[in-house]
Amino acid sequence: MVAHLGCIWQELLKWNGWGYNDSKFIFNKKGQAEFTGKRYRLGGMVLPTFKEWIEKTFGASLEHKTTSRASLNVNDVPPSIVNEEFLQDLRATKISYSQDAEDRVFRAHGHCLHEIFVLREGMFKRIPDIVVWPVCHEDVVKIVELACKHNLCIIPFGGGTSVSSALECPEEEKRTIVSLDTSQMNRILWIDEKNLTACVEAGIVGQDLEKQLAESGFCTGHEPDSMEFSSLGGWVATRASGMKKNIYGNIEDLVIHIKMVTPRGIVEKNCQVPRMSTGPDIHHFIMGSEGTLGVVTEVTIKIRPVPEYQKYGSVVFPNFERGVACLREVAKQRCAPASIRLVDNAQFQFGHALKPQVASIFTSFLDGLKKFYITKFKGFDPNILCVATLLFEGDREKVLQHEKQVYDIATKFGGLAAGEDNGQRGYMLTFVIAYIRDLGLDYYVIGESFETSVPWDRVLDLCRNVKERIVRECKEKGVQFAPLSTCRVTQTYDAGACVYFYFAFNYRGISDPIHVYEQIERAAREEILANGGSLSHHHGVGKLRKRWMKESISDVGLGMLRSVKEYVDPNNIFGNKNLL
Amino acid sequence: MALSSCSLSHSFFICSQQKELTSKKRDEFEDILEERRLSSDLRYAMKCYTPVIYKGLSPCKPNAIKSAVLQSEQVQYVIKQLAKEMGESPDIIQEEAMEILDEMGHSMQLGAVRFFAFTLSKIFKQLFQRVCVNEEGMQRLQHAIQEHPVVLLPSHRSYVDFLMLSYLLYTYDLALPVIAAGIDFLGMKIVGELLRRAGAFFMRRSFGGNRLYWAVFSEYVKTMLRSGYAPIEFFLEGTRSRTAKTLTPKFGLLSIVMEPFLKREVFDTYLVPISISYERILEESLYAYELLGVPKPKESTSGLLKARRILSDNFGTIHIYVGQPVSLRTLASGRINRCPYNLVPRHLPQKPSEDIQEFVSDVAYKMELLQIENMVLSPWVLVAAILLQNLPAMDFELLIEKTLWLKGLTQTFGGFIEWPDNLCARKAVLSGLTLHANIARLVDGHVVLNDKGLEDGAVGEIVFKRALAILMCATYRNQLLNVFVRPSLVAVALQMTRSFRKEEVYSCFSFLRDVFSDEFIFFPGISLKDFEEGCFLLTKCDAIQTSQQEIYPTDKGSVIVSFLSAMFKPFVEGYQLIFRYLSKETKEAFTEKQLIPGVRNFVFQLLEKGNTQCYEALSSDMQKNALAALVQLGAVKKKKIVETLLWDPATKFLNSLAGCFCLPLPFGFQSFSQGFDKQREQSCLFLIEGLLCVLE
């Protein structure tokens, strides 16, 4: 077996949960919540109110604990079945590979709740038989050729952060499944400062891309919540969206050129231009294809100079309705900052519970004063009010000007500026929330997020109805504790918004929590569709949401996609069964 | 006990208040007048009223609603459209919309509510012995009101219905409803305005073509519903049923109140079927006159004042059964799964898709069937049904025996009879006769209809008086019909086809069901299920036996089968007379205004000559229903010529229809099956089959 490269990265990460091994929420000896590690701002801090929040919100108790298996039981893992002829051909290419159980399990899943649950307590029925690590475009070409020759199934793997069951291996797949890990294709090939573009290999993960570009004074500005771990190729394959899309655009706005290896050959364009009128844009077959057509190997992406100045901010609104009205107005005036999000009351309280212990009596006094001002003096009900968090970016002067414009609008909707700190904590929440799920799993709390996009006039109705539906479904399905059902308007557009939901509940007393969870999630999705929301704004379809594709894009639409798949990959080499 | 002053014959009600209803699954009733007889009405009217309201409600004034409606995207859109089309300034149309709103809008005030709480207490105590409510229903309603917007759907038999629910909700400290009322009430001085203040809002009788009116009206209702401002009350039947039979539902308002849910502007909406049953209907004689063509007095305040003499009369007990709130979301789940409103902005006026229209219609029928299921039937209803089959006079003892028998049958069919466990049949019949002394009385051990007016009237007058008495009596029998209709039509079909083959009986049943689709309430499109239910009920009471292919009456079942078909005979005969009239007497197109007096005269003459005994064919209600059925069957076509509706009969088809019922003229009082001869029977079968082919 050839020594492989994947292990370095893999060993930093949890095998049965989200993110880095050294970063997690724990309850310390005093019973207080604490976040470990030094990677995040929250690292090493004690969160005095978090425990109480968990107990109050979920009815969970520290005494009732479940524990995950400590490590992978290699004996449970399905054996690797690989044809010797293929192995010989593969060895000849000098591409590194592995049939090791841990390597294969690591690439057999994304981060859906049920997948993590299986890792903690069970085993997948089908996992990849072999993992390969191409280091460049040519390697990928060779692997795809071999797969066609030996009739194998390839499942491309980038950062492994999928939340649509996209990485799960189809159980009924009889052929050898090759997990094509792109992580070693992680170089920036060139930077073109004149045109402000960079050509990058598709396996690079978001944080490395930004770090390396920053060395030359650039950034892409594409920051999905998973950017620490997700890869450029994955963004393209799922039609990703970044937090700062208001300035930089979503992935479809950022991409200038894509090179993809398919069973039919390589697909790319002949030039790298801002726009062309040459029939339907072939990029749009690739973006969102979810690994069903081929492997994206190289992407030319727009870059921008690193902004001079960044400023967080936040606004408190008396209620969610006013907040949404304000965001709508901001969108109408097209003056949205790099990011603007509106969290509902439950999520505001959630964020509040993650407030670290204050350093001095003075800050604590100030906090008290602020709270007094907002709730008593301004008459905001702490159980109804909601908060918008803001992130401004650009020239210092322009940022300040922009900030004033946005705050002026907010004032018209009854909003009160609530400081930078609240804003920053709001954004931090997005990065640590996935870690919180792992903590919840230890205490019988399971949860997940899901998202949609919706026209402005339906935002309020959709948020209210979906949250209510979740609460009801929980009750009907025998969940004994009230669930956490909360949302935020997380992106604004001219014609609508992206809404993000968090949903979690305490499953004590339920025998099959995952099944119950899935039923409720499905009901919530039905509710979204009935309220005029989309099947997905940026998570993608995968296998989790396939059943609604026909309804979403019509029979003919589905047929159009199918015919592309049939032409590009007639033998279904890219057989992950996503999307269609 | 509170009712110490009332007559002896009613005293049994008091003794057995605990458990009056024979059927066990039903809720218990509570008399709300009892409390009123014990304590001060004034204090009651002035009590501290802090109602249970919708959880998401932000309180607002009636005028705030009006301006919200006027400013709404929906209304503004239509105003702009109309302004563009008519080349007028939007301000003028806006003004018009404002006027519509002022005419329509309620202005609920607690003062007016208290006024009604006081006066209605006085009036109800005077008129009724008891007003009974199922308290469990009120509790369910209380939960429903807090949870989601609520639509109250009471049955409509009397003007008393109108403020009854408001009175009830006030008594139980629940949010008062806003009530859809006909615009004619506004014609009444003072009263109209009082009603407005008690929460009535007024709709014009027809406004199909008026887009502005439609927009303003529907938005007004929807605004109140969406905000959970108040429960919305209206009558599915659209008007008071003059016959005590449930009228086929109207869909307009129902589709309006369903829209906010279908557009997902609210999470859910509760529809609450409410059955209001009267032991004796206040307007019984008025209705009979009206059915016979003596016009209904226009709603007027002076009329109301004149009507006060009825205050000295006794109208027995009212039962109000508040049904289980039905979640619209549950009804729609799995049914409306497409997203019909996703591709057009929700504020644009949109004709509902066929799917949705069908859904609205199904919901309407479902609600009416739920109303029917929970109607409380008094023993008198049974007496009336028996009496009508045994005119002109019936032995009292036999009547008692038959009543008891019918009670059992009614309960087998799921009827909800108010008959205390320890009440003997004699007392029950007697008390019914006392309460309804204007309809029938006991003479020399015989019960006779009270159809004698002046002793020596002309023949016409005698017929008229008799018709009045029969129609009044029929009003009570009618309360049984929707409970009996499925097994009875099976019985009629059995007799008509004279066959035991299930298929043939079903064909005939299905045909009758179509013919009577406006007369009785059938859930659309489930003919086979109705047939099976009818057969099941007949089997349950041992009237028939069924095998895979056959149905045959049992020996002892023939009594039941004859009784059931005789119960529906007036309809079969009545329809036949009407069809006959149409096929023989009308050659050209006619309007409804021409038809009704025409049929009436035709039947009247037959009655005078003694050629028929079917007095009920004089009822304009039956005539209208028959006409509607004919239109549906395609035997008569509806045409619209300059604002008048014309009906164009297809004579041949009509002839065969009339023949189809296959009953000889004149009808005697002989039992239904006696009029059959073999030949007729054959032709009847042939015709029915032919007809069914045509219909398919």
Tab-separated table of C-alpha atoms in Angstrom, chain B residues 385-521:
chain	number	residue	atom	x	y	z
B	385	ALA	CA	-93.434	11.620	10.852
B	386	ILE	CA	-95.942	8.963	11.865
B	387	LEU	CA	-98.918	11.265	11.785
B	388	LEU	CA	-98.209	12.310	8.214
B	389	GLN	CA	-98.447	8.692	7.122
B	390	ASN	CA	-101.755	8.251	8.911
B	391	LEU	CA	-103.963	11.136	7.977
B	392	PRO	CA	-106.595	12.302	8.577
B	393	ALA	CA	-106.772	10.707	12.050
B	394	MET	CA	-104.824	8.210	14.023
B	395	ASP	CA	-105.559	6.192	17.093
B	396	PHE	CA	-103.675	7.640	20.034
B	397	GLU	CA	-102.539	4.323	21.445
B	398	LEU	CA	-101.310	3.204	18.072
B	399	LEU	CA	-99.461	6.471	17.702
B	400	ILE	CA	-97.702	5.905	21.000
B	401	GLU	CA	-96.738	2.415	20.012
B	402	LYS	CA	-95.460	3.547	16.632
B	403	THR	CA	-93.553	6.438	18.168
B	404	LEU	CA	-91.684	4.115	20.436
B	405	TRP	CA	-90.927	1.879	17.485
B	406	LEU	CA	-89.671	4.785	15.416
B	407	LYS	CA	-87.522	5.955	18.286
B	408	GLY	CA	-85.621	2.702	18.179
B	409	LEU	CA	-85.252	2.872	14.431
B	410	THR	CA	-84.042	6.466	14.537
B	411	GLN	CA	-81.420	5.597	17.086
B	412	THR	CA	-80.261	2.667	15.016
B	413	PHE	CA	-79.781	5.102	12.146
B	414	GLY	CA	-77.685	7.379	14.355
B	415	GLY	CA	-80.327	10.012	15.112
B	416	PHE	CA	-79.765	12.052	18.238
B	417	ILE	CA	-83.097	11.971	20.111
B	418	GLU	CA	-83.786	13.915	23.232
B	419	TRP	CA	-85.638	11.314	25.202
B	420	PRO	CA	-84.875	10.913	28.894
B	421	ASP	CA	-84.329	7.320	29.973
B	422	ASN	CA	-87.207	7.261	32.380
B	423	LEU	CA	-89.705	9.066	30.189
B	424	CYS	CA	-92.609	6.942	29.073
B	425	ALA	CA	-93.764	7.209	25.497
B	426	ARG	CA	-97.223	8.397	26.441
B	427	LYS	CA	-95.857	11.415	28.250
B	428	ALA	CA	-93.485	12.174	25.461
B	429	VAL	CA	-96.223	12.140	22.835
B	430	LEU	CA	-98.564	14.109	25.030
B	431	SER	CA	-96.058	16.788	25.751
B	432	GLY	CA	-95.334	17.083	22.048
B	433	LEU	CA	-99.023	17.481	21.353
B	434	THR	CA	-99.305	20.137	24.029
B	435	LEU	CA	-96.433	22.149	22.678
B	436	HIS	CA	-97.683	21.828	19.113
B	437	ALA	CA	-101.370	22.221	19.784
B	438	ASN	CA	-101.574	24.516	16.781
B	439	ILE	CA	-100.686	21.598	14.499
B	440	ALA	CA	-102.414	18.562	15.940
B	441	ARG	CA	-104.614	17.655	18.850
B	442	LEU	CA	-106.194	14.779	20.611
B	443	VAL	CA	-109.908	14.292	19.894
B	444	ASP	CA	-111.772	11.254	21.237
B	445	GLY	CA	-108.732	9.073	21.533
B	446	HIS	CA	-107.629	10.063	18.062
B	447	VAL	CA	-104.963	12.469	17.008
B	448	VAL	CA	-106.060	14.756	14.218
B	449	LEU	CA	-104.426	17.541	12.297
B	450	ASN	CA	-105.510	20.984	13.270
B	451	ASP	CA	-106.572	21.851	9.745
B	452	LYS	CA	-110.020	23.221	10.285
B	453	GLY	CA	-110.314	26.919	9.870
B	454	LEU	CA	-113.735	28.428	9.441
B	455	GLU	CA	-116.235	25.621	9.403
B	456	ASP	CA	-117.898	26.303	6.105
B	457	GLY	CA	-115.088	27.569	3.914
B	458	ALA	CA	-114.904	27.060	0.199
B	459	VAL	CA	-113.163	23.975	-1.158
B	460	GLY	CA	-110.090	26.055	-1.970
B	461	GLU	CA	-109.892	27.353	1.531
B	462	ILE	CA	-110.116	23.891	3.015
B	463	VAL	CA	-107.307	22.701	0.772
B	464	PHE	CA	-105.238	25.705	1.765
B	465	LYS	CA	-105.801	25.198	5.481
B	466	ARG	CA	-104.996	21.570	5.176
B	467	ALA	CA	-101.869	22.334	3.189
B	468	LEU	CA	-100.771	24.734	5.913
B	469	ALA	CA	-101.207	22.117	8.615
B	470	ILE	CA	-99.446	19.458	6.583
B	471	LEU	CA	-96.527	21.676	5.682
B	472	MET	CA	-96.129	22.706	9.307
B	473	CYS	CA	-96.239	19.117	10.386
B	474	ALA	CA	-93.802	18.208	7.619
B	475	THR	CA	-91.356	20.779	8.979
B	476	TYR	CA	-90.912	18.485	11.971
B	477	ARG	CA	-90.842	15.232	10.061
B	478	ASN	CA	-88.232	16.842	7.801
B	479	GLN	CA	-85.797	16.945	10.684
B	480	LEU	CA	-85.601	13.173	10.418
B	481	LEU	CA	-85.096	13.001	6.704
B	482	ASN	CA	-81.379	13.592	6.447
B	483	VAL	CA	-80.818	10.910	9.061
B	484	PHE	CA	-83.088	8.520	7.188
B	485	VAL	CA	-82.317	9.388	3.629
B	486	ARG	CA	-79.722	6.711	2.810
B	487	PRO	CA	-81.583	3.650	4.103
B	488	SER	CA	-84.864	5.101	2.856
B	489	LEU	CA	-83.679	5.601	-0.676
B	490	VAL	CA	-82.467	2.017	-0.634
B	491	ALA	CA	-85.956	1.045	0.485
B	492	VAL	CA	-87.559	3.152	-2.244
B	493	ALA	CA	-85.192	1.671	-4.781
B	494	LEU	CA	-86.005	-1.830	-3.603
B	495	GLN	CA	-89.686	-1.175	-4.153
B	496	MET	CA	-89.224	0.582	-7.439
B	497	THR	CA	-86.997	-1.980	-9.054
B	498	ARG	CA	-88.865	-4.934	-7.565
B	499	SER	CA	-85.632	-6.720	-8.002
B	500	PHE	CA	-83.250	-8.212	-5.565
B	501	ARG	CA	-80.206	-7.749	-7.731
B	502	LYS	CA	-77.862	-5.420	-5.942
B	503	GLU	CA	-76.701	-3.828	-9.138
B	504	GLU	CA	-80.194	-2.814	-10.169
B	505	VAL	CA	-81.112	-1.556	-6.750
B	506	TYR	CA	-77.937	0.455	-6.714
B	507	SER	CA	-78.645	1.958	-10.146
B	508	CYS	CA	-82.019	3.052	-8.958
B	509	PHE	CA	-80.625	4.353	-5.660
B	510	SER	CA	-78.004	6.299	-7.463
B	511	PHE	CA	-80.595	7.763	-9.802
B	512	LEU	CA	-82.804	8.819	-6.910
B	513	ARG	CA	-79.815	10.332	-5.189
B	514	ASP	CA	-79.142	12.441	-8.249
B	515	VAL	CA	-82.752	13.500	-8.557
B	516	PHE	CA	-82.881	14.488	-4.900
B	517	SER	CA	-79.441	16.050	-4.799
B	518	ASP	CA	-80.869	19.451	-3.938
B	519	GLU	CA	-83.508	18.087	-1.606
B	520	PHE	CA	-81.211	16.237	0.773
B	521	ILE	CA	-77.570	16.572	1.700
